[in-house]
Coordinates of C-alpha atoms (C1' of nucleotides) in Angstrom, one line a residue:
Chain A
X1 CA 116.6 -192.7 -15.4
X2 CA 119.0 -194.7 -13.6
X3 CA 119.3 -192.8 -10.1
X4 CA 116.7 -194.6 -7.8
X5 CA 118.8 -197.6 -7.0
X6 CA 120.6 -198.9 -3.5
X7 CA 123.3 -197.2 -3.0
X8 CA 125.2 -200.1 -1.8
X9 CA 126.3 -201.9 -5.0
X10 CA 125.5 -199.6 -7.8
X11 CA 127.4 -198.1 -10.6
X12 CA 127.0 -195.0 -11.3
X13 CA 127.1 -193.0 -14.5
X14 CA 128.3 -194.0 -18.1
X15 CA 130.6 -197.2 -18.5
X16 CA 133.5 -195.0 -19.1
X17 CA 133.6 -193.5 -16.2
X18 CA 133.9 -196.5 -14.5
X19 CA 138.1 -196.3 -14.8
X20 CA 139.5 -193.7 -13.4
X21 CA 143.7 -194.3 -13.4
X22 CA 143.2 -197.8 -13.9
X23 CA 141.6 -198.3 -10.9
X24 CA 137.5 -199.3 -10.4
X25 CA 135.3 -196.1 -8.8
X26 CA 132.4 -197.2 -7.7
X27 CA 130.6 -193.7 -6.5
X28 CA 132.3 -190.9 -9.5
X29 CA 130.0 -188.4 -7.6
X30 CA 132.3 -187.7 -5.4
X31 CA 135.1 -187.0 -7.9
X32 CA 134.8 -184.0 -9.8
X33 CA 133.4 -184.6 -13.4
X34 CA 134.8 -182.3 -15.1
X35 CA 138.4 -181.9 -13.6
X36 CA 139.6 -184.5 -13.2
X37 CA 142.8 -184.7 -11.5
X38 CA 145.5 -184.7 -14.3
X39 CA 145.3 -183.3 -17.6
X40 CA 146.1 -187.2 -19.4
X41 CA 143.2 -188.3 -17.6
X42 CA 140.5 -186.2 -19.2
X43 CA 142.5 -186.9 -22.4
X44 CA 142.8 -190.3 -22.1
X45 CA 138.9 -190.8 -21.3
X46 CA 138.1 -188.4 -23.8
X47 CA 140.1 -190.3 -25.9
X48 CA 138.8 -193.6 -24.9
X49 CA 134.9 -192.3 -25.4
X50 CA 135.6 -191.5 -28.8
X51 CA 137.0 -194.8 -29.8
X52 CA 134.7 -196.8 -27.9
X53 CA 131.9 -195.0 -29.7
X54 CA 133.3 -194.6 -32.8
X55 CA 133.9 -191.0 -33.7
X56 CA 137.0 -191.8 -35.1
X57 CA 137.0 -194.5 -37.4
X58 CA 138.6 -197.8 -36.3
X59 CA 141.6 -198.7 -38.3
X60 CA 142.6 -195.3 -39.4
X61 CA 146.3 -193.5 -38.7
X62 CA 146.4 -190.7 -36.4
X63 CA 149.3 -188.6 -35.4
X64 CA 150.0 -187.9 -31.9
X65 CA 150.3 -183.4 -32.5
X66 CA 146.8 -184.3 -34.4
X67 CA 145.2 -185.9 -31.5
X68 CA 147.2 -183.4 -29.3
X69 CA 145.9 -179.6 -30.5
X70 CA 142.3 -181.5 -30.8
X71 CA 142.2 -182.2 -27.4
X72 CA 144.3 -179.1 -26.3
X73 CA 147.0 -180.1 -24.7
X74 CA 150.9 -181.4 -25.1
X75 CA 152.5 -184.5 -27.0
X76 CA 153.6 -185.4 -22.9
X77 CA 150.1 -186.1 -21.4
X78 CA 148.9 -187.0 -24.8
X79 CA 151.5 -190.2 -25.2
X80 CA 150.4 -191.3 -21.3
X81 CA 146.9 -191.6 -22.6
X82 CA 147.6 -193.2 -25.3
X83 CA 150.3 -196.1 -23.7
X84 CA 147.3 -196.4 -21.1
X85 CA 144.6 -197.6 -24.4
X86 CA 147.2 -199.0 -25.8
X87 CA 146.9 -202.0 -23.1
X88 CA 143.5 -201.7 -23.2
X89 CA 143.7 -202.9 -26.9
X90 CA 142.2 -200.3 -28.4
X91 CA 144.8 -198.4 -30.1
X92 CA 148.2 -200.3 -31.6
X93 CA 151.6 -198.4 -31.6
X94 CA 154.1 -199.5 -33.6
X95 CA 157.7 -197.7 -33.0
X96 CA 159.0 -195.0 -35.1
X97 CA 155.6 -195.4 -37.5
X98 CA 152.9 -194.5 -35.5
X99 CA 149.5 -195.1 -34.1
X100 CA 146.0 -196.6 -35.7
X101 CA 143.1 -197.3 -33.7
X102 CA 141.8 -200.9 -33.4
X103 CA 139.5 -202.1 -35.1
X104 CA 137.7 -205.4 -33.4
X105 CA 137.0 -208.2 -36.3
X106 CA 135.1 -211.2 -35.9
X107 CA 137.5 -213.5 -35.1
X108 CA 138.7 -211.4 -32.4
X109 CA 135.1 -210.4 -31.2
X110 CA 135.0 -214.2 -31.0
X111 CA 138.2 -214.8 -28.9
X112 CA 136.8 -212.0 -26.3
X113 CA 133.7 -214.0 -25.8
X114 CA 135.4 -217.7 -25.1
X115 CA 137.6 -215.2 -22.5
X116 CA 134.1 -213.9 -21.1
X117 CA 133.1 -217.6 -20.9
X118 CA 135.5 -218.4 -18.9
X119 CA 135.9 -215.6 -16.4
X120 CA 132.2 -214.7 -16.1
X121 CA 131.6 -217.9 -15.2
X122 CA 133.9 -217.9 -13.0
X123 CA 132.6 -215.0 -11.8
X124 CA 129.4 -216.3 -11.0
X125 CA 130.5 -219.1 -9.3
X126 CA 132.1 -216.7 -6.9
X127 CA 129.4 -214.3 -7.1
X128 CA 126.9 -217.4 -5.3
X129 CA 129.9 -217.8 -2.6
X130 CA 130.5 -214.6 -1.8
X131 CA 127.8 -211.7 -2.5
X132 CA 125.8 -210.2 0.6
X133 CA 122.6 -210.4 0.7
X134 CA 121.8 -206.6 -0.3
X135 CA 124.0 -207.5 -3.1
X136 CA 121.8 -210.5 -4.3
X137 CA 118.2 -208.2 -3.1
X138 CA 119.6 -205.3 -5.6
X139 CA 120.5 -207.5 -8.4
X140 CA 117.0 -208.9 -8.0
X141 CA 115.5 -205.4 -8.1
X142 CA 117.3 -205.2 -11.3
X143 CA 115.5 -207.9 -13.1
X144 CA 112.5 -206.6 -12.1
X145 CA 113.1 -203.1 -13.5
X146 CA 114.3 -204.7 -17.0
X147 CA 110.9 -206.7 -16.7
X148 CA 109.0 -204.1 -16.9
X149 CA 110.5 -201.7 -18.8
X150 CA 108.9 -201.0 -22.1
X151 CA 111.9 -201.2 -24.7
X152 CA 112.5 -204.6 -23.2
X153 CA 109.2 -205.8 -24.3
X154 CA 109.7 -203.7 -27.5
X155 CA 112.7 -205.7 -28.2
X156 CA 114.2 -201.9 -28.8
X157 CA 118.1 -202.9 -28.3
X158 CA 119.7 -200.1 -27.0
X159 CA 118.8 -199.9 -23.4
X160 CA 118.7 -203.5 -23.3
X161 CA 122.5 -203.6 -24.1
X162 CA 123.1 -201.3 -21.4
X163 CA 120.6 -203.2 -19.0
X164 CA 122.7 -206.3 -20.0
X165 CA 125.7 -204.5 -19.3
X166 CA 124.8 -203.5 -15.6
X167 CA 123.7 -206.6 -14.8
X168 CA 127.2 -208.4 -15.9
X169 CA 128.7 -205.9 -13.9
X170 CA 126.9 -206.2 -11.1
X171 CA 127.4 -210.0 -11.1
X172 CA 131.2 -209.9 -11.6
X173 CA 131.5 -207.2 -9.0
X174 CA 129.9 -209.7 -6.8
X175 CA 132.6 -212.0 -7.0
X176 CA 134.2 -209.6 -4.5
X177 CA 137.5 -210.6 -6.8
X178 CA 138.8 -207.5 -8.1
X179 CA 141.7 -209.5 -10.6
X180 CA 138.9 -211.1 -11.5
X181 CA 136.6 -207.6 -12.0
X182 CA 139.2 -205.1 -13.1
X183 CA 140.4 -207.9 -15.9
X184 CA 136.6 -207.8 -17.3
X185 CA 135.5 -204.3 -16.6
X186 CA 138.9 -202.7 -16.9
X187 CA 140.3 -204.5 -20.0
X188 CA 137.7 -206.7 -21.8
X189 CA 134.2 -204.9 -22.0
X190 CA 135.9 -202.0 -23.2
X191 CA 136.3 -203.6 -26.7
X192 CA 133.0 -205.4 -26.2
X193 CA 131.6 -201.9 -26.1
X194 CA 133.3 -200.8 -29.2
X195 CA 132.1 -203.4 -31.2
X196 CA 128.5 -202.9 -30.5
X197 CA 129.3 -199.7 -31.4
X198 CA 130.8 -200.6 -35.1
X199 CA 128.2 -202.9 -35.8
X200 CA 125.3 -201.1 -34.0
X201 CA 122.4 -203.5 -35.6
X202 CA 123.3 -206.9 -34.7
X203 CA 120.8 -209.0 -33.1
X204 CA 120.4 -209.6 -29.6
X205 CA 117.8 -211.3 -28.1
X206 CA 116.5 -209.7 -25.1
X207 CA 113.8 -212.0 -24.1
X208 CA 115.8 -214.7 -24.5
X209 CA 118.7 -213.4 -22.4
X210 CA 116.0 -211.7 -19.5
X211 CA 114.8 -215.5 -18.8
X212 CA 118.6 -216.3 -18.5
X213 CA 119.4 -213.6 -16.5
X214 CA 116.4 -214.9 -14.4
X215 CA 117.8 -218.1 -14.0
X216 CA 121.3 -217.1 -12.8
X217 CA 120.1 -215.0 -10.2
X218 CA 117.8 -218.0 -8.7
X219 CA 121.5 -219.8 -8.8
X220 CA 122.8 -217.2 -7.1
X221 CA 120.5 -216.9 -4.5
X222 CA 120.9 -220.4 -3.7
X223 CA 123.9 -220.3 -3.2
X224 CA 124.4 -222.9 -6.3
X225 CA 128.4 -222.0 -7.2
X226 CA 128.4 -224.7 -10.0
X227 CA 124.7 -224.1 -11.7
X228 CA 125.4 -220.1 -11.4
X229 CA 128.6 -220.9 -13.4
X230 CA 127.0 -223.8 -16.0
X231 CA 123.9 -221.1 -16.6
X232 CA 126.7 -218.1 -17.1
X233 CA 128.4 -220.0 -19.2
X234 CA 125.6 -221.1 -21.9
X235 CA 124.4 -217.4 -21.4
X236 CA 127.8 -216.0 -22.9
X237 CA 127.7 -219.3 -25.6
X238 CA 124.5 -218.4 -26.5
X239 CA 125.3 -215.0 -27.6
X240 CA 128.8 -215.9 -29.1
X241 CA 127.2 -218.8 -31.4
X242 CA 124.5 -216.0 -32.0
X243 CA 127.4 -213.7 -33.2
X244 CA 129.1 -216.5 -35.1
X245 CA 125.6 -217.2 -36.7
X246 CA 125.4 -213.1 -37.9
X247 CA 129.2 -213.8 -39.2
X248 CA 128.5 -216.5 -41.5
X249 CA 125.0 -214.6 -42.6
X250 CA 127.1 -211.4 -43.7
X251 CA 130.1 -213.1 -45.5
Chain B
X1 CA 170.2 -226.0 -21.6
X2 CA 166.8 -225.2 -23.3
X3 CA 168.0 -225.4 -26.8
X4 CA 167.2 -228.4 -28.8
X5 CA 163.2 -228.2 -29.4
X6 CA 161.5 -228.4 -32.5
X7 CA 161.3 -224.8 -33.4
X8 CA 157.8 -224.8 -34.3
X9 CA 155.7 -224.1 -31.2
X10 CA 158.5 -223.6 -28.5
X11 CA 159.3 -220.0 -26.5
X12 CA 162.9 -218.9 -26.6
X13 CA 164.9 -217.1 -23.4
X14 CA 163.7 -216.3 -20.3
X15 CA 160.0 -215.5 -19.8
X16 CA 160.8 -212.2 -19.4
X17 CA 161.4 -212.1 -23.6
X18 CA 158.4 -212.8 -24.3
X19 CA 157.0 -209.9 -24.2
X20 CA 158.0 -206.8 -26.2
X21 CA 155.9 -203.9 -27.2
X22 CA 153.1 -205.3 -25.5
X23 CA 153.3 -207.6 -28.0
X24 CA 153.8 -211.3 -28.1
X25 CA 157.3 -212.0 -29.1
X26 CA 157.5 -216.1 -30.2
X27 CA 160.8 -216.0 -31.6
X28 CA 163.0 -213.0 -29.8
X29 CA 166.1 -214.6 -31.4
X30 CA 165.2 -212.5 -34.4
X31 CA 165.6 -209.4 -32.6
X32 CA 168.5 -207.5 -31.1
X33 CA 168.2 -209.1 -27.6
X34 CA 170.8 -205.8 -25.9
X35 CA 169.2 -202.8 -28.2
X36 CA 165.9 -203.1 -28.4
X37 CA 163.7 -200.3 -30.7
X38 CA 163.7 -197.8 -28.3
X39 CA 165.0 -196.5 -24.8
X40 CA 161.8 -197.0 -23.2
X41 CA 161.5 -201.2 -24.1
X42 CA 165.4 -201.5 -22.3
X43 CA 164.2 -199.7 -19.3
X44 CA 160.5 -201.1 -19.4
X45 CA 162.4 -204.9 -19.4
X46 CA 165.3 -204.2 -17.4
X47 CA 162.6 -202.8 -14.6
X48 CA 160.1 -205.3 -14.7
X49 CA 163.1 -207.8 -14.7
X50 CA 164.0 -206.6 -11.3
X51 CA 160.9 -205.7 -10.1
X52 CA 160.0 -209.3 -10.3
X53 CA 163.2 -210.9 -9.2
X54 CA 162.5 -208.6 -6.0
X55 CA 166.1 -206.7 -6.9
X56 CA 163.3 -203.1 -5.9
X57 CA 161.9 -203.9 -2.7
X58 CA 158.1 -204.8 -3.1
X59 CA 156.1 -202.0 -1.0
X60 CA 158.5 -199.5 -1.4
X61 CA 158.1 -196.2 -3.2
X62 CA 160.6 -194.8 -5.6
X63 CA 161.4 -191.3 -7.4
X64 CA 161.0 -191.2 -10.8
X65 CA 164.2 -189.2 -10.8
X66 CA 166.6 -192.0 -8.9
X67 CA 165.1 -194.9 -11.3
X68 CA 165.9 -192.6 -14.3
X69 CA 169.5 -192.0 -13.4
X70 CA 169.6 -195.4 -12.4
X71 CA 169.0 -197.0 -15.8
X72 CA 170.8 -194.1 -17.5
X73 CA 167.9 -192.8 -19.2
X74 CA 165.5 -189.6 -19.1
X75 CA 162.1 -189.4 -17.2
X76 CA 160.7 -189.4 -20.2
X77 CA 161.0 -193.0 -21.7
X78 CA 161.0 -194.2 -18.0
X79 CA 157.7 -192.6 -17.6
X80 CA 156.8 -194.4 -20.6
X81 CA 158.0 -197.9 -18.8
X82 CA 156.0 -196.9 -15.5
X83 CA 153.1 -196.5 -17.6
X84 CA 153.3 -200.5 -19.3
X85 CA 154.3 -201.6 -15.6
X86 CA 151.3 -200.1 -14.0
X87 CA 148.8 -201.3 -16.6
X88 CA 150.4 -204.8 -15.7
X89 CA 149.6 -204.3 -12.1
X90 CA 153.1 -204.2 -10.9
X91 CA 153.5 -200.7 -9.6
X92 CA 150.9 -199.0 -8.4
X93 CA 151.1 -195.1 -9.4
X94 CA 149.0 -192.1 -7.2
X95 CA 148.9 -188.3 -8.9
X96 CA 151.4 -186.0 -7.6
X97 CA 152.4 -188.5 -4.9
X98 CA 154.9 -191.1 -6.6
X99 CA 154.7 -194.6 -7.5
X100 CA 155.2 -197.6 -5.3
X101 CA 156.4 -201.2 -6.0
X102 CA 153.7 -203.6 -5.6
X103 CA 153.3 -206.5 -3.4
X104 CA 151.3 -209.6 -4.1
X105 CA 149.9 -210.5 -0.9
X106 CA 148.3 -213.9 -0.1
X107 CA 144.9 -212.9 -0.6
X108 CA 145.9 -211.3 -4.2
X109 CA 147.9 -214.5 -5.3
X110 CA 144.7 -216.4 -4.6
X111 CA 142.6 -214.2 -6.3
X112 CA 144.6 -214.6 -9.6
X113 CA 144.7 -218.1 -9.2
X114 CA 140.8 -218.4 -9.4
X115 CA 141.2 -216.4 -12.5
X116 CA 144.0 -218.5 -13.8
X117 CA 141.9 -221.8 -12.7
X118 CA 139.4 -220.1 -15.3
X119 CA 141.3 -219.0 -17.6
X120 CA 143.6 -222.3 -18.5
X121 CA 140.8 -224.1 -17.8
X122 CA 139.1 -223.0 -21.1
X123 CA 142.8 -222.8 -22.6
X124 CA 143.2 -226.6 -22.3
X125 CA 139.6 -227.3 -23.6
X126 CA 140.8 -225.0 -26.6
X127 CA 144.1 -226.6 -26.9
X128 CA 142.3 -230.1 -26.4
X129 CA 140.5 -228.5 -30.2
X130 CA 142.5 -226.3 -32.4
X131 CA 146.6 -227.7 -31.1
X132 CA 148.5 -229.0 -34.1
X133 CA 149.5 -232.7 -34.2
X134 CA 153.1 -231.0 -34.2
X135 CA 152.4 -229.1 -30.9
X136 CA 151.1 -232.2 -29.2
X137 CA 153.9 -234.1 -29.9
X138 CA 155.9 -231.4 -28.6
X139 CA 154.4 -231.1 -25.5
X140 CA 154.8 -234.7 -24.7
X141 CA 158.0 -234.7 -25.4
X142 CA 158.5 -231.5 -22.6
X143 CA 157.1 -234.4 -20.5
X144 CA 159.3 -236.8 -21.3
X145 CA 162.7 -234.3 -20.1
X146 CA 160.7 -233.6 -17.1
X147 CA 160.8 -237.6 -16.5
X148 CA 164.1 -238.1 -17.2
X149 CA 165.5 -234.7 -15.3
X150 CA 167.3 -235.5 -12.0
X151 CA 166.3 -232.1 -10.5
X152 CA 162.7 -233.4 -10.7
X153 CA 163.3 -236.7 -8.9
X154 CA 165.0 -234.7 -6.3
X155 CA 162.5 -232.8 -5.8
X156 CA 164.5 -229.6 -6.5
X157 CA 161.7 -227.0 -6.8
X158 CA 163.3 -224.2 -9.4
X159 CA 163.9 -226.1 -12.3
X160 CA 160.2 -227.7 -12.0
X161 CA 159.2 -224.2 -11.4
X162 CA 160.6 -223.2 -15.1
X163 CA 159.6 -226.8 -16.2
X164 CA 156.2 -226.2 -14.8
X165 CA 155.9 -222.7 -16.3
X166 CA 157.2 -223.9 -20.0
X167 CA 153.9 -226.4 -19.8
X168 CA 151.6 -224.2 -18.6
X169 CA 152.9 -221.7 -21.3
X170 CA 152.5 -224.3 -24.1
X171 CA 149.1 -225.3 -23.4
X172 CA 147.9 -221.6 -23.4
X173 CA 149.6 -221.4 -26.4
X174 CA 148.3 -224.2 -27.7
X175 CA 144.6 -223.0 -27.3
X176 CA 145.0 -220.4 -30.5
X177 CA 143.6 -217.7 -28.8
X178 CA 145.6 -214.0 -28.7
X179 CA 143.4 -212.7 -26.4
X180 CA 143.6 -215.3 -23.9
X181 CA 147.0 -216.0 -24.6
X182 CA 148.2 -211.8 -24.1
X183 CA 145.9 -212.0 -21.1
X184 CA 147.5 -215.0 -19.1
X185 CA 150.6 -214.8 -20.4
X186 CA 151.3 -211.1 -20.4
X187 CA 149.7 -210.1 -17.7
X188 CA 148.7 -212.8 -15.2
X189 CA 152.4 -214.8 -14.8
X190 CA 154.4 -211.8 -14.6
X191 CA 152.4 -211.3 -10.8
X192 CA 152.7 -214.9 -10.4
X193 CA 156.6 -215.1 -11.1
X194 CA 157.1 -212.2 -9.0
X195 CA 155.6 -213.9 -5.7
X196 CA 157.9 -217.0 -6.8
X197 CA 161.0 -214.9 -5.9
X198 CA 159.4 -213.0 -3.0
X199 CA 158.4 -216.1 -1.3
X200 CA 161.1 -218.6 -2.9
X201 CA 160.9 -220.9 -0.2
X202 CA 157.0 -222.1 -0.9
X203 CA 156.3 -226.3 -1.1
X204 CA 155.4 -227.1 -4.4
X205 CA 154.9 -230.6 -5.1
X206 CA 156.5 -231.8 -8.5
X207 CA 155.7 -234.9 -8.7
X208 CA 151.8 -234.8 -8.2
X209 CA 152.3 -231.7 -10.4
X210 CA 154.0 -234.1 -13.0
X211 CA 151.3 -236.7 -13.0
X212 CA 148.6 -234.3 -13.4
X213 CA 150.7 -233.0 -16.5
X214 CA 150.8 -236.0 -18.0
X215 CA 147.0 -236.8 -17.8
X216 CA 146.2 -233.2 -19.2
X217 CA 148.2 -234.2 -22.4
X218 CA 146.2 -237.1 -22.7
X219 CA 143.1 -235.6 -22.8
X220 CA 144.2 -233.5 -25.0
X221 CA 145.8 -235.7 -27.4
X222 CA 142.3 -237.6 -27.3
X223 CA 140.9 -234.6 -28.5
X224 CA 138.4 -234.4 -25.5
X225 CA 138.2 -230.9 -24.8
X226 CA 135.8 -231.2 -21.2
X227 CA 138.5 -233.6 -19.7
X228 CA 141.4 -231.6 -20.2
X229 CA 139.2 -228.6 -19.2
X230 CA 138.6 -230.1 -15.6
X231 CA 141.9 -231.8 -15.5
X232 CA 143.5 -228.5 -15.6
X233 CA 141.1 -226.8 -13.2
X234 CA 141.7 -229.5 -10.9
X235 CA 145.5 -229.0 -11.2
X236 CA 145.5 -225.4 -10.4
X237 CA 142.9 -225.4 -8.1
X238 CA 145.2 -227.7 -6.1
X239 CA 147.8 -225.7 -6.4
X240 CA 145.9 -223.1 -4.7
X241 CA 144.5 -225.2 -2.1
X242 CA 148.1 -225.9 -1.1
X243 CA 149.0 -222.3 -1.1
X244 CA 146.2 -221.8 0.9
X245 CA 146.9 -224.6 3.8
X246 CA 150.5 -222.4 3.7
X247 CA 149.3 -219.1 4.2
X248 CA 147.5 -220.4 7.7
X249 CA 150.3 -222.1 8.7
X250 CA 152.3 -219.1 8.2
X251 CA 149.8 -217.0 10.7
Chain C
dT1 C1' 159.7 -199.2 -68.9
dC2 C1' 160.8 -201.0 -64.6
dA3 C1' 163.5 -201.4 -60.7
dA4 C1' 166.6 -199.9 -57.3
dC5 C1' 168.8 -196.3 -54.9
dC6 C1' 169.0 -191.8 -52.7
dC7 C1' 167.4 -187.8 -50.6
dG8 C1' 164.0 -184.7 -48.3
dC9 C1' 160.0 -184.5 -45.3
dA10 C1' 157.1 -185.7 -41.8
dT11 C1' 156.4 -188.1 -37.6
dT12 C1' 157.9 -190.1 -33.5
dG13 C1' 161.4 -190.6 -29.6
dT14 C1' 164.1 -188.1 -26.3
dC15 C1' 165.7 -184.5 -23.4
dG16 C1' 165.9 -180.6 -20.2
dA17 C1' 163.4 -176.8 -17.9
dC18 C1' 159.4 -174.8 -15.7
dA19 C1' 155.0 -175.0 -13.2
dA20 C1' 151.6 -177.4 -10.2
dT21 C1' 150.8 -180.2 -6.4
dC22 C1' 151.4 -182.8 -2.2
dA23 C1' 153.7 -184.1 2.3
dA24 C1' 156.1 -182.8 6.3
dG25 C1' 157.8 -179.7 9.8
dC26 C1' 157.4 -175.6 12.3
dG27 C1' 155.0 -172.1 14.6
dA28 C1' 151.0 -169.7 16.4
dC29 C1' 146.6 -169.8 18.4
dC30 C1' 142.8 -171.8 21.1
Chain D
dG1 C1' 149.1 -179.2 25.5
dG2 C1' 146.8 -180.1 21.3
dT3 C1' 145.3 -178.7 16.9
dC4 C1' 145.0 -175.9 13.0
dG5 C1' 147.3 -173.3 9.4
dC6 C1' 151.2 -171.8 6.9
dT7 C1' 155.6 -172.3 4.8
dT8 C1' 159.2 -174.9 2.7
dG9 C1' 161.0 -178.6 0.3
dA10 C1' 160.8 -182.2 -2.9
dT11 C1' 158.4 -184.7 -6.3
dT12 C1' 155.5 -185.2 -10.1
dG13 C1' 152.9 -183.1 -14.2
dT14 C1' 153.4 -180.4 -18.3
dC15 C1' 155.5 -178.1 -22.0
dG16 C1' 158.5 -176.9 -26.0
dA17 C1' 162.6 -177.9 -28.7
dC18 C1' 165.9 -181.0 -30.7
dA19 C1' 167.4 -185.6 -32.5
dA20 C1' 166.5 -190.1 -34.7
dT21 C1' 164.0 -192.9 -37.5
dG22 C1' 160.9 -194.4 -41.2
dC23 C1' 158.3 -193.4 -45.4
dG24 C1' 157.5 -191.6 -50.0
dG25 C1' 158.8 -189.2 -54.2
dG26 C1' 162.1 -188.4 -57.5
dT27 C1' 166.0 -189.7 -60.2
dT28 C1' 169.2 -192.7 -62.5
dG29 C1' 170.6 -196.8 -64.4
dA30 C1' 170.0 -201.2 -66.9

DNA sequence: TCAACCCGCATTGTCGACAATCAAGCGACC
DNA sequence: GGTCGCTTGATTGTCGACAATGCGGGTTGA
């Protein structure tokens, strides 16, 4: 489903596998899956995946020999996974009390997208400086694929997300900046992720956001640094006034 | 020195208070500044603290052992410290190797300061919104010791340096934004500080710097949120451009 | 009856020891 | 003579136990 693509600047595999010891892997395949190298990193993705998708509910208490016998191992590699999400956001310590996982409100939701705004467009600006041509030629082939994939033109939302998702990436990874990339893809979509996850049924608007896709590309491959980061920006306003629109609807 | 501001939007101590627990910390005057919570926050401080005064050579790799001695502690809570510094980027740790100080390289420093042209770029367009009448008044009178400060018309670079830092700082602060303010403030400048020492002797220019201040307060006490947005990309992106005409100099 | 204090329990922080892994140095073999 | 493999040493990863801290229930006093 999403093997046949140049090899060149692809991602590979599930979001969270992205990270591995807070560093960016672009190709996992060549890491083992399974074993990876320390025991508190397959905790601490474990533990990451389950947040992110919300098997354990955001906001409540957990203790650390809880979390530790459920994922079989010791407080020790245990605690290193959890200081590692703990700068990711997605779980607060307090001293001496304990741990709760976050939970991502609105108004926070809301912050991450004026960051996004920023950065991404940023990014995009870069991205028309500095991406190789076989960069811009696979993000092309990308748009094409969403075009004609079905659950686009069903407005089904899932795969769009993700399509969305890959095509952020690939844009920010073509800013060749990697502050710039592991501060998104490292820190920020992480919770992004999360809250799609709490609130599955939100409204996007995948037509709407194809044609902008669309439109940033043609930036990009004309080398336009300031209309790739005006048309990112407005993308990533779009959906935050979109959000901000659902907030007022359900309150 | 620093003392007499009005208390209601300024940071306390040294930047390197300002963080505790991962955690914002506006007023550290409330807490114990020599016992902090627990083991691991004096070693995690007292590290990064000499990690970004350059005290640890940058580049150079350390045992976990002869740190742990060193600051009178177990491995254990200095584990817990190496953890928090890498996730801030400033060691670098490899599995069963060992863990290595980092060094911000030219091409790094200019990375970040693409993302911090971003990033305070939308922070003064916030500020320019949501900062207090209060907080505006403050931050022109921070310009007004700048004026009168003899260090400044001398051309003394440290003090500017902190001066310079304290605005910047304000303004983020000023944008009402936790996210962007934890993501600038407490990750993004500790990097930043740490090239200051490594390379103390670099030209800034206060005086430009100091005009350019002063016109980013205006825009932001005319509430006009694009200006001071430009304004402050401008003034960082110049600051770039001059560490940039360095760098080939210095080749 | 309510509030404040005290005590026990549970949870987290810390420590030392053991096991797993990697890097380097030496030797043997091609 | 060069390269491959092994062995040794040191360093990190992991584990279990102990100590310190915070929280909640119970009791006592006004």
């Amino acid at each position: 489903m999403r093997v046949d693509r140049p090899p060149l600047a692809g991602y590979f595999g599930t979001p969270a596998e992205y990270i591995v010891h807070n560093r960016l892997v672009y190709n996992p395949d060549i890491e083992d899956d399974k074993a990876l190298r320390t025991s508190a990193d397959r905790v601490f993705e474990a533990l990451q995946d389950a947040i992110v998708r919300g098997e354990i509910p955001p906001g409540s208490r957990v203790g650390e020999t809880e979390l530790a016998e459920r994922f079989g191992t010791s407080r020790g590699p245990l605690r290193e996974a959890l200081r590692r999400l703990e700068s990711r956001r997605l779980v607060e310590r307090t001293p001496h009390v304990g741990i709760r996982i976050a939970s991502l409100g609105y108004a926070a939701l809301l912050e991450i997208y004026y960051v996004r705004e920023a950065l991404e467009g940023m990014a995009a600006r870069l991205a028309a400086m500095y991406m190789t041509a076989a960069e811009v030629a696979g993000l092309k082939d990308l748009l094409v694929t969403h075009e004609q994939d079905e659950a686009l033109r069903a407005d089904t939302a899932y795969f769009q997300q993700e399509g969305d998702l890959d095509f952020h990436y690939r844009v920010i990874q073509g800013s060749h900046n990697t502050a710039l990339t592991e501060l998104l893809i490292g820190e920020l979509y992480h919770r992004i992720r999360m809250y799609r996850y709490q609130v599955s049924a939100y409204a996007n608007r995948p037509q709407k956001a194809f044609g902008e896709h669309q439109r940033i590309v043609e930036a990009i491959e004309a080398r336009d640094g300031d209309l790739a980061e005006m048309l990112m920006r407005r993308h990533i306003s779009s959906a935050r006034q979109n959000i901000e629109k659902h907030m007022k609807e359900n309150t």
